[in-house]
XYZ file of C-alpha atoms in Angstrom:
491
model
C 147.759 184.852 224.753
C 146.365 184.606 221.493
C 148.174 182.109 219.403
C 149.753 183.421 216.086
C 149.424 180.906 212.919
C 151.466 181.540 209.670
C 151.140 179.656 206.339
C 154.751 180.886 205.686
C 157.370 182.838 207.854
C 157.661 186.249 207.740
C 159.497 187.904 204.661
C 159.355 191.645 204.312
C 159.650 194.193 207.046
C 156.495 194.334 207.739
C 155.919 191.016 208.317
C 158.801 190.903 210.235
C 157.308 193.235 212.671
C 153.745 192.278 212.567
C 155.233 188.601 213.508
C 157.326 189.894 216.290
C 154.429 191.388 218.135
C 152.737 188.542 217.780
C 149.878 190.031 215.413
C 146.923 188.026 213.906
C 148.634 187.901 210.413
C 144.983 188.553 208.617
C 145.258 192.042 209.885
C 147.766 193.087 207.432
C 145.395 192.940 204.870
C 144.213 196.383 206.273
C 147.649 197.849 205.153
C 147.581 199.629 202.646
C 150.767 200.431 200.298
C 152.948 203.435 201.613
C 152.833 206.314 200.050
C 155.402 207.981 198.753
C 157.396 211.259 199.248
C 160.874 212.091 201.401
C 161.199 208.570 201.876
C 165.115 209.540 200.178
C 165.289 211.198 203.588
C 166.593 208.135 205.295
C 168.856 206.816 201.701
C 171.368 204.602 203.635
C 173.676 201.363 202.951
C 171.319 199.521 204.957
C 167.075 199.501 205.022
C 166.370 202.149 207.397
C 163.229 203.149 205.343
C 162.407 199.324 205.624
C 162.502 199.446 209.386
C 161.005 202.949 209.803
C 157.928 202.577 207.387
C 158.012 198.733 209.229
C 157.665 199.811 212.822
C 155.337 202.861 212.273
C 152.754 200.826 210.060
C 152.913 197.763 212.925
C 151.859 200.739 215.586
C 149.159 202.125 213.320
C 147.534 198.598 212.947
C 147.976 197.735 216.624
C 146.246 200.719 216.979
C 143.650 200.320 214.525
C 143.021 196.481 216.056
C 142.700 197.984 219.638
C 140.041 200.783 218.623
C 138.204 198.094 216.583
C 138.589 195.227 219.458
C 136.477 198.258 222.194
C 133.983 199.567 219.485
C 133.133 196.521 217.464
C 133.450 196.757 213.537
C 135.902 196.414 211.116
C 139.700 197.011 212.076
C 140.622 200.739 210.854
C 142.578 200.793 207.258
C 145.961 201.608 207.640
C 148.205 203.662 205.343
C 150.839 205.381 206.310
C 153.191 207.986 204.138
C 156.770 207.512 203.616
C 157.460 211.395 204.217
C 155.697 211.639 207.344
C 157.597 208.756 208.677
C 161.286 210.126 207.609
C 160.430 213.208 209.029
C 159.096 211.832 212.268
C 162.403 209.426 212.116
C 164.422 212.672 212.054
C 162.105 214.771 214.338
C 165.016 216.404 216.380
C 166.486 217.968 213.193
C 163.274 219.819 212.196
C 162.536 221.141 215.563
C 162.692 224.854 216.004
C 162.171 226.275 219.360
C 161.212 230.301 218.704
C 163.122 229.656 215.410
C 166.255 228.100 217.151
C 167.532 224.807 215.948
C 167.620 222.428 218.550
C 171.101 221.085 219.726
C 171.520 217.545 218.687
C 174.789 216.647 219.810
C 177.533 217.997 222.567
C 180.951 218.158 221.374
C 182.119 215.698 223.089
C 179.283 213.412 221.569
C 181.216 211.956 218.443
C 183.255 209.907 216.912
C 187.663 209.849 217.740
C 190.271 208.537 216.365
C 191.688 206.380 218.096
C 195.854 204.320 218.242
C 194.421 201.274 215.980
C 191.014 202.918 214.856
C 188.027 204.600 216.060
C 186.037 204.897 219.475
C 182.445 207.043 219.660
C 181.548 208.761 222.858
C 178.406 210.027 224.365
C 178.612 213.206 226.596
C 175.249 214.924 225.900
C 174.243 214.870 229.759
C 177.019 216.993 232.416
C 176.770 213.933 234.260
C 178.499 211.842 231.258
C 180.951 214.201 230.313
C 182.486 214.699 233.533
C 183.223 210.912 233.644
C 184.542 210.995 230.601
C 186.582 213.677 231.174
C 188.089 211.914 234.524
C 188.117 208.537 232.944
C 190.366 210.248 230.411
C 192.277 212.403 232.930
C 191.219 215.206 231.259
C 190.446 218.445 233.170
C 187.071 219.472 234.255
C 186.712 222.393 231.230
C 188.642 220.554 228.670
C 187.058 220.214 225.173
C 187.688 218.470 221.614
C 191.172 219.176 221.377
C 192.443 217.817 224.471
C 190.171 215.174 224.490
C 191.384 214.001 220.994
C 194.727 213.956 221.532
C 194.483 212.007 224.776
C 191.956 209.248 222.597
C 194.983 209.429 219.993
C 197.048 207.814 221.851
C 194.995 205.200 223.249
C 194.113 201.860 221.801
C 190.198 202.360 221.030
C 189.062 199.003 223.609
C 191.428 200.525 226.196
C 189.211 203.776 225.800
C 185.860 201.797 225.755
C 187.100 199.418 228.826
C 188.326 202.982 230.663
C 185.429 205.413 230.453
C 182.951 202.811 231.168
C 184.715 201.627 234.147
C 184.070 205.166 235.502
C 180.886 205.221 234.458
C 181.012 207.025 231.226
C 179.800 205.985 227.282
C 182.211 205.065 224.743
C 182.274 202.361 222.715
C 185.138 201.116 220.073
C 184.055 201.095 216.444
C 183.459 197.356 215.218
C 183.062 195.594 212.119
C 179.636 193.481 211.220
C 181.927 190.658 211.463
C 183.858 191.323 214.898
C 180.250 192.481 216.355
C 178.719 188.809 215.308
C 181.928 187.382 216.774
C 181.679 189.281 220.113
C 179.722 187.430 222.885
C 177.302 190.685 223.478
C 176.377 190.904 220.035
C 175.607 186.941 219.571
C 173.741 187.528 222.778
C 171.494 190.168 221.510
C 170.747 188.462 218.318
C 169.583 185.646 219.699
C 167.186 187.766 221.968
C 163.756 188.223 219.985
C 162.806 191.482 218.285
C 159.994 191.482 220.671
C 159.877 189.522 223.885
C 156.835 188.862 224.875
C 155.815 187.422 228.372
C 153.302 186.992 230.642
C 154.348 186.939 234.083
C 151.305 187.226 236.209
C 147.394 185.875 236.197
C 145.054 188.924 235.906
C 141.235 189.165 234.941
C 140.371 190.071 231.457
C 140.489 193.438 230.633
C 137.442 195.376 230.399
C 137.017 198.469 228.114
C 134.409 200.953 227.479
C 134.077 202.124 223.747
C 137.092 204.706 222.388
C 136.330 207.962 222.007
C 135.603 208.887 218.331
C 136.371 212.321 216.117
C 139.306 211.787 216.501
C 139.223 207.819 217.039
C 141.503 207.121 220.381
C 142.120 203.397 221.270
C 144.816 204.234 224.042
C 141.816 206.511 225.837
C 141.459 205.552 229.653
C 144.877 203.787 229.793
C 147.060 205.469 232.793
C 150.368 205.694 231.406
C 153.919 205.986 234.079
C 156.356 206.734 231.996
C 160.187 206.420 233.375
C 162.045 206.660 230.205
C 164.610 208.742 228.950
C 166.737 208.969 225.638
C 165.095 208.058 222.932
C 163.206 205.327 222.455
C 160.932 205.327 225.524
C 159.506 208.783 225.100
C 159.074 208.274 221.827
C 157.085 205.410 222.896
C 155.156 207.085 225.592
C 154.680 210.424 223.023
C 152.933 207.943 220.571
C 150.307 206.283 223.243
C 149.719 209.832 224.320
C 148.775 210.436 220.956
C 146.549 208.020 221.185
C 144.794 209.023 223.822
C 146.270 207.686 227.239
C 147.110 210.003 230.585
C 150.648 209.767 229.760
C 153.078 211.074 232.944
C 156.579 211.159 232.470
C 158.135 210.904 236.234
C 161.818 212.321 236.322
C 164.395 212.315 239.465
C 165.145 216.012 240.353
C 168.702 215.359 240.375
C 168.727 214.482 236.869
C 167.444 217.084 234.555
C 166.468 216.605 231.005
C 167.921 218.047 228.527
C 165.768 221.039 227.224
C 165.817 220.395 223.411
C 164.606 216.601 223.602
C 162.143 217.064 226.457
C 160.836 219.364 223.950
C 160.801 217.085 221.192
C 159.224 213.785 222.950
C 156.904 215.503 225.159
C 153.949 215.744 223.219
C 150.766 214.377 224.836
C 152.564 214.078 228.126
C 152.697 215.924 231.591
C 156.046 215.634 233.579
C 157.131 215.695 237.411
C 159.173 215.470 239.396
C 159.671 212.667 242.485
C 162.835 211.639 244.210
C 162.675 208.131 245.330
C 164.989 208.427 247.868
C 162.212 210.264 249.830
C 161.186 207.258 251.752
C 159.282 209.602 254.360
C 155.884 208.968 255.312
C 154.223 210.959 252.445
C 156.833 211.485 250.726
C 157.810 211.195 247.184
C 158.352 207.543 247.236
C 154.975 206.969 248.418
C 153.146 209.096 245.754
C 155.279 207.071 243.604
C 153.482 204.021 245.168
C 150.224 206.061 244.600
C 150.611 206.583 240.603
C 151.596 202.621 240.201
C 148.428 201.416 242.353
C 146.043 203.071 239.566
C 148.863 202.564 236.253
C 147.610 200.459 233.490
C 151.672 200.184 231.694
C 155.015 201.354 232.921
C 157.497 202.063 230.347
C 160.995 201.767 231.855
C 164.364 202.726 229.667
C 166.662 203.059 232.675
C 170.131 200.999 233.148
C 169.064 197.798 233.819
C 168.929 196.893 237.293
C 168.256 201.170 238.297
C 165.017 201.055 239.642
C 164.878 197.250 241.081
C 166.157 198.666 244.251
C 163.017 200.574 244.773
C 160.580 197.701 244.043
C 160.453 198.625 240.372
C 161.017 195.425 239.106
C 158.652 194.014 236.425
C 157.388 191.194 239.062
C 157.146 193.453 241.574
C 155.198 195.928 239.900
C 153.048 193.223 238.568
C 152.404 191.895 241.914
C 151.415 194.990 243.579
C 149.168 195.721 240.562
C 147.858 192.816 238.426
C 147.129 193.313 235.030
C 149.668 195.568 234.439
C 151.505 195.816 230.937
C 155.547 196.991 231.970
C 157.748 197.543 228.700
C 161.240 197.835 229.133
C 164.145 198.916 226.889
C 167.504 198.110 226.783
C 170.646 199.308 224.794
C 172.410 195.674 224.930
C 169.695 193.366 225.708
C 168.956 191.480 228.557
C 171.815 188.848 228.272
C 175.210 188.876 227.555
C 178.327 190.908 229.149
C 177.128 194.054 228.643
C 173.509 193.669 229.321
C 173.888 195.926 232.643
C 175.914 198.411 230.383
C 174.505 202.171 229.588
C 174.140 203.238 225.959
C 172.701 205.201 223.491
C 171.649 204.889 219.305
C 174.949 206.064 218.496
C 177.307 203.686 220.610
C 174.829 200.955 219.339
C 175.478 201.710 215.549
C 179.312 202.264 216.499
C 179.339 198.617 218.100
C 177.625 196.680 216.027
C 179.341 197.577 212.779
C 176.730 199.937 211.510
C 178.898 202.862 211.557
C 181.640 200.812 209.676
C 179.232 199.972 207.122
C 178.205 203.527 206.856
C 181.803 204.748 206.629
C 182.882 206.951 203.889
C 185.501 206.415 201.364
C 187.808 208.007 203.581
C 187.080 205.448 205.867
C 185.899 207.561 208.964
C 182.882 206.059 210.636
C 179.638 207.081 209.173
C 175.483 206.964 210.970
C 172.357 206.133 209.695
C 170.696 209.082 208.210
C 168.128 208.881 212.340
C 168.445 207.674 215.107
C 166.521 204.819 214.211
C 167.268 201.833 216.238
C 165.773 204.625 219.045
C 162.771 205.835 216.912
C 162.424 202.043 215.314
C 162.435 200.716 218.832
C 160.024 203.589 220.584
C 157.559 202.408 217.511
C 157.911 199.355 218.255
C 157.125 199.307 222.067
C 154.133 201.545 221.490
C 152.709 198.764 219.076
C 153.526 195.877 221.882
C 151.789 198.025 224.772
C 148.232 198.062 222.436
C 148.505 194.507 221.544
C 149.355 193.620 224.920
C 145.749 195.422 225.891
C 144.182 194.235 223.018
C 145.390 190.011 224.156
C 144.362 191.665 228.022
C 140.507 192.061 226.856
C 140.284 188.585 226.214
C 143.381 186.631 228.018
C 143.555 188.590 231.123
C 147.488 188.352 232.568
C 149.968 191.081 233.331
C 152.504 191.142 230.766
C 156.265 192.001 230.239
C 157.475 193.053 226.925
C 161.483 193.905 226.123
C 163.245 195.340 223.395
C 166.812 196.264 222.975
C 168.528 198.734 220.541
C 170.744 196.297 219.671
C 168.580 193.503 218.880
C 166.420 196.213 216.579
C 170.265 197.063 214.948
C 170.793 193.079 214.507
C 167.189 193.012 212.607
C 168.165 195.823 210.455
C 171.607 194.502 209.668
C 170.322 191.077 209.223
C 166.805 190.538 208.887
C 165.582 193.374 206.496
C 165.903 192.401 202.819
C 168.714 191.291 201.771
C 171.029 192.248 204.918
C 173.536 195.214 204.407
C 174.882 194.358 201.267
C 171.376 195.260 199.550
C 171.730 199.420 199.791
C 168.626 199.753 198.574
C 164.843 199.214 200.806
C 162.151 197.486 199.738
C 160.001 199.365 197.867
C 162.748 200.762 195.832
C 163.539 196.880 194.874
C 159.361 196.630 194.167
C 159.249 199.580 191.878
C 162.687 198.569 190.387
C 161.383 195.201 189.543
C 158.206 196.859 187.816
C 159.625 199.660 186.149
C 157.742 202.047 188.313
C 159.363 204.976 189.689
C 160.685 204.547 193.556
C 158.779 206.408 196.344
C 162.386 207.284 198.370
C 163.218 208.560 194.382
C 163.346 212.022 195.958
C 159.989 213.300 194.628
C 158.554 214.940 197.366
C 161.513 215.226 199.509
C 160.515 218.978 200.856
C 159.627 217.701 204.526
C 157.506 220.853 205.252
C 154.142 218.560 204.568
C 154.870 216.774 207.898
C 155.872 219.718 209.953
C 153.371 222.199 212.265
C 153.940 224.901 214.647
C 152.790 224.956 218.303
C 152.806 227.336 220.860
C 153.204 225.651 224.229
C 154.828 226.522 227.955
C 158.037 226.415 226.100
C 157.706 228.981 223.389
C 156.728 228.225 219.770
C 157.707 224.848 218.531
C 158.003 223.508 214.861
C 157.544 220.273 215.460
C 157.236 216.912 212.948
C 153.659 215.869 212.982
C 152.709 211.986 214.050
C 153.486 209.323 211.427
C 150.754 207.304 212.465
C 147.737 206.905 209.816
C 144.559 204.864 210.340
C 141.074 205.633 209.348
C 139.640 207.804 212.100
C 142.932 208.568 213.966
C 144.511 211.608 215.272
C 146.635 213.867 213.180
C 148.256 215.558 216.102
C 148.679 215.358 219.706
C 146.066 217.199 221.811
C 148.452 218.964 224.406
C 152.014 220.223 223.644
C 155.049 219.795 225.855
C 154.648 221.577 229.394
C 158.221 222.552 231.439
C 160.316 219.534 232.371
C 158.913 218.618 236.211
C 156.304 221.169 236.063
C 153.185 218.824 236.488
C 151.254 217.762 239.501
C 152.578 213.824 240.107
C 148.918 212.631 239.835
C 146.347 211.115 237.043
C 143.889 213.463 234.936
């Protein structure tokens, strides 16, 4: 793996970021300053625009380095715009499907007071709220009321400890301070932003050129993606964009929700496969099929889900060598809840981001996106091209893991001045100059960064890619098809 030198450590976002996927640090010199516009979008207490603008620019110059490592020449400028990356950040708000808003959040899906404070659930699937339901004793059809007043009266770890145990999502509201104090969150913050591994030998990597017009460094890459909720089809949606056979592969007993397959399944086909269908040409065995030929697997299921069927990273990696397998993880991979379920929200709710982003009133608050998904889906995008881009020359299959609460650790702690600072970087530039800030608010009209699509699905407004190098696409080249309607095979 190619080593990474550094005349200083890493101080701004960006650096941050760059450093954590292990970038050649002479490569930033192809980033160019953001531009400005919407960037007051994502205004928060802590440096969301920091980590957005952060992980998006990282992907564009992995990308850029990739499409300049197969077609010789000078890595691809970089510039990316401030708008286009709120907007992206807060894709599932602008989507319109026929003119219908998508639906963000079930009712169930919030935040509850709790006996001695607050708890946040997550009940978006049927699946989840029925467990919460039973967890709570609650019947079958019950809704916010009831639910509320049984949470009332319930001391908010009692809740957390309760639903989980039956397999639900809720999570007690923490401070920064009791998060750093709990085991799980010292665990994840100890975790890199980035782990990088190699776990197998593999020959070098060989590439033909990248298409051109536009330029597409992902091209030829044969993408499995077994991801849900958020951050790994965002991931998988952004090499897609780029140019690789992305297929999403779902179970049939766990349909996706209609709103979000529509919003991360750009430049994607999806099916369907059952891996309990262990039969001689059965579904298991095309499974087997699609990983002989994969070049990455992008996994975002509870850890330990799919090592039952030989999904583990080594196992993959033995049965094909030279494959790149990303995984992501709500709590990391160490610590007491590292096996847990979660989501962006129960993240920010546990590790004090929703106290910090509480109101005067005191009732918990959220960042302005789900960024520690879209931050995170950025993120492992970037690490699957620079994991290629090492693979030309090193050879090796690789293993790269992230965690949502490792990437809310960074942005509590590692951004700027931490969450006392209220203010991003750039802001703090152009306050220091006397200039005027890009997330000022000039600009803020996100209809720049928006398109409309018509697709299987009906006509979709969508948020356009935040991605920007010299050369690259502007959108994706196919729109979302129906949820499991694909052929489980490679273009």
């Amino acid at each position: 793996m190619m080593p990474m030198t550094k005349d200083r450590s890493p101080v701004t976002a960006q650096e941050q970021a760059w450093a954590a996927l292990d970038g050649p640090p002479d490569l930033l010199r192809r980033v160019a300053p953001a531009a400005g516009g919407a960037a007051d979008g994502l205004r928060s207490a802590l440096p969301v625009m920091d980590l957005a603008r952060a992980c998006v620019t990282s992907c564009s110059l992995a990308a850029a380095e990739l499409a300049a490592r197969r077609n010789g020449g000078p890595v691809p400028a970089v510039r990316v715009e401030d708008g286009a990356v709120a907007t992206a950040f807060t894709s599932e708000r602008h989507l319109r499907l026929d003119g219908r808003p998508a639906v963000t959040f079930a009712p169930l899906s919030k935040f509850w007071r709790a006996a001695d404070g607050w708890v946040r659930t997550h009940a978006n699937y049927p699946h989840h709220r029925a467990r919460l339901l039973a967890a709570l004793g609650a019947p079958a059809g019950a809704g916010p009321d009831v639910v509320g007043k049984l949470i009332e009266a319930l001391p908010a770890r009692t809740v957390e400890e309760t639903v989980y145990a039956a397999g639900g999502l809720a999570v007690a509201v923490r401070s920064p301070q009791d998060w750093d104090a709990h085991p799980q969150g010292r665990a994840a913050a100890a975790q890199p932003l980035v782990a990088r591994e190699r776990i197998a030998d593999a020959p070098a990597r060989t590439l033909p050129p990248a298409p051109s017009g536009p330029l597409l460094p992902a091209a030829g890459l044969r993408v499995l993606d077994l991801t849900r909720v958020l951050a790994g089809p965002v991931a998988t949606r952004t090499l897609g964009l780029l140019g690789a056979d992305v297929l999403r592969v779902d179970s049939p007993l766990l349909p996706e929700l209609e709103d979000q397959h529509a919003d991360t399944g750009f430049g994607k086909r999806s099916a369907l496969l059952d891996l309990e269908d262990r039969s001689d040409g059965g579904d298991r065995a095309l499974l087997e099929k699609l990983l002989a030929l994969a070049d990455v697997v992008v996994t975002g299921y509870r850890p330990g889900a799919l090592d039952e069927y030989g999904l583990s990273a080594h196992d993959m990696a033995e049965r094909r060598p030279g494959l790149v397998v990303v995984q992501i993880r709500a709590w990391g991979t160490e610590g007491p809840w590292a096996g847990r379920r979660g989501f962006d929200s129960l993240v920010q709710a546990a590790s004090g981001i929703a106290a910090t982003e509480a109101g005067p009133d005191g009732v918990p608050g959220a960042l302005p996106a789900q960024a520690l998904d879209h931050g995170s889906g950025y993120l492992m995008a970037a690490a699957v091209l620079r994991a290629v881009t090492d693979q030309t020359e090193y050879g090796g299959s690789r293993l790269v893991q992230l965690s949502l609460a490792r990437t809310a650790s960074w942005l509590m702690h590692g951004i700027g001045a931490g969450p006392a600072s209220g203010a991003c970087e750039a802001s703090r530039a152009a306050e220091a100059s006397g200039a005027a800030s890009p997330a000022s608010g000039e600009g803020a009209d996100p209809l720049r960064w928006l398109a409309e699509t018509d697709s299987e699905l009906g006509r979709i407004r969508h948020a356009l890619p935040p991605l920007a190098f010299d050369g690259g696409p502007r959108t994706w080249a196919q729109p979302p098809v129906r949820w499991g309607r694909s052929v489980p095979a490679w273009l």
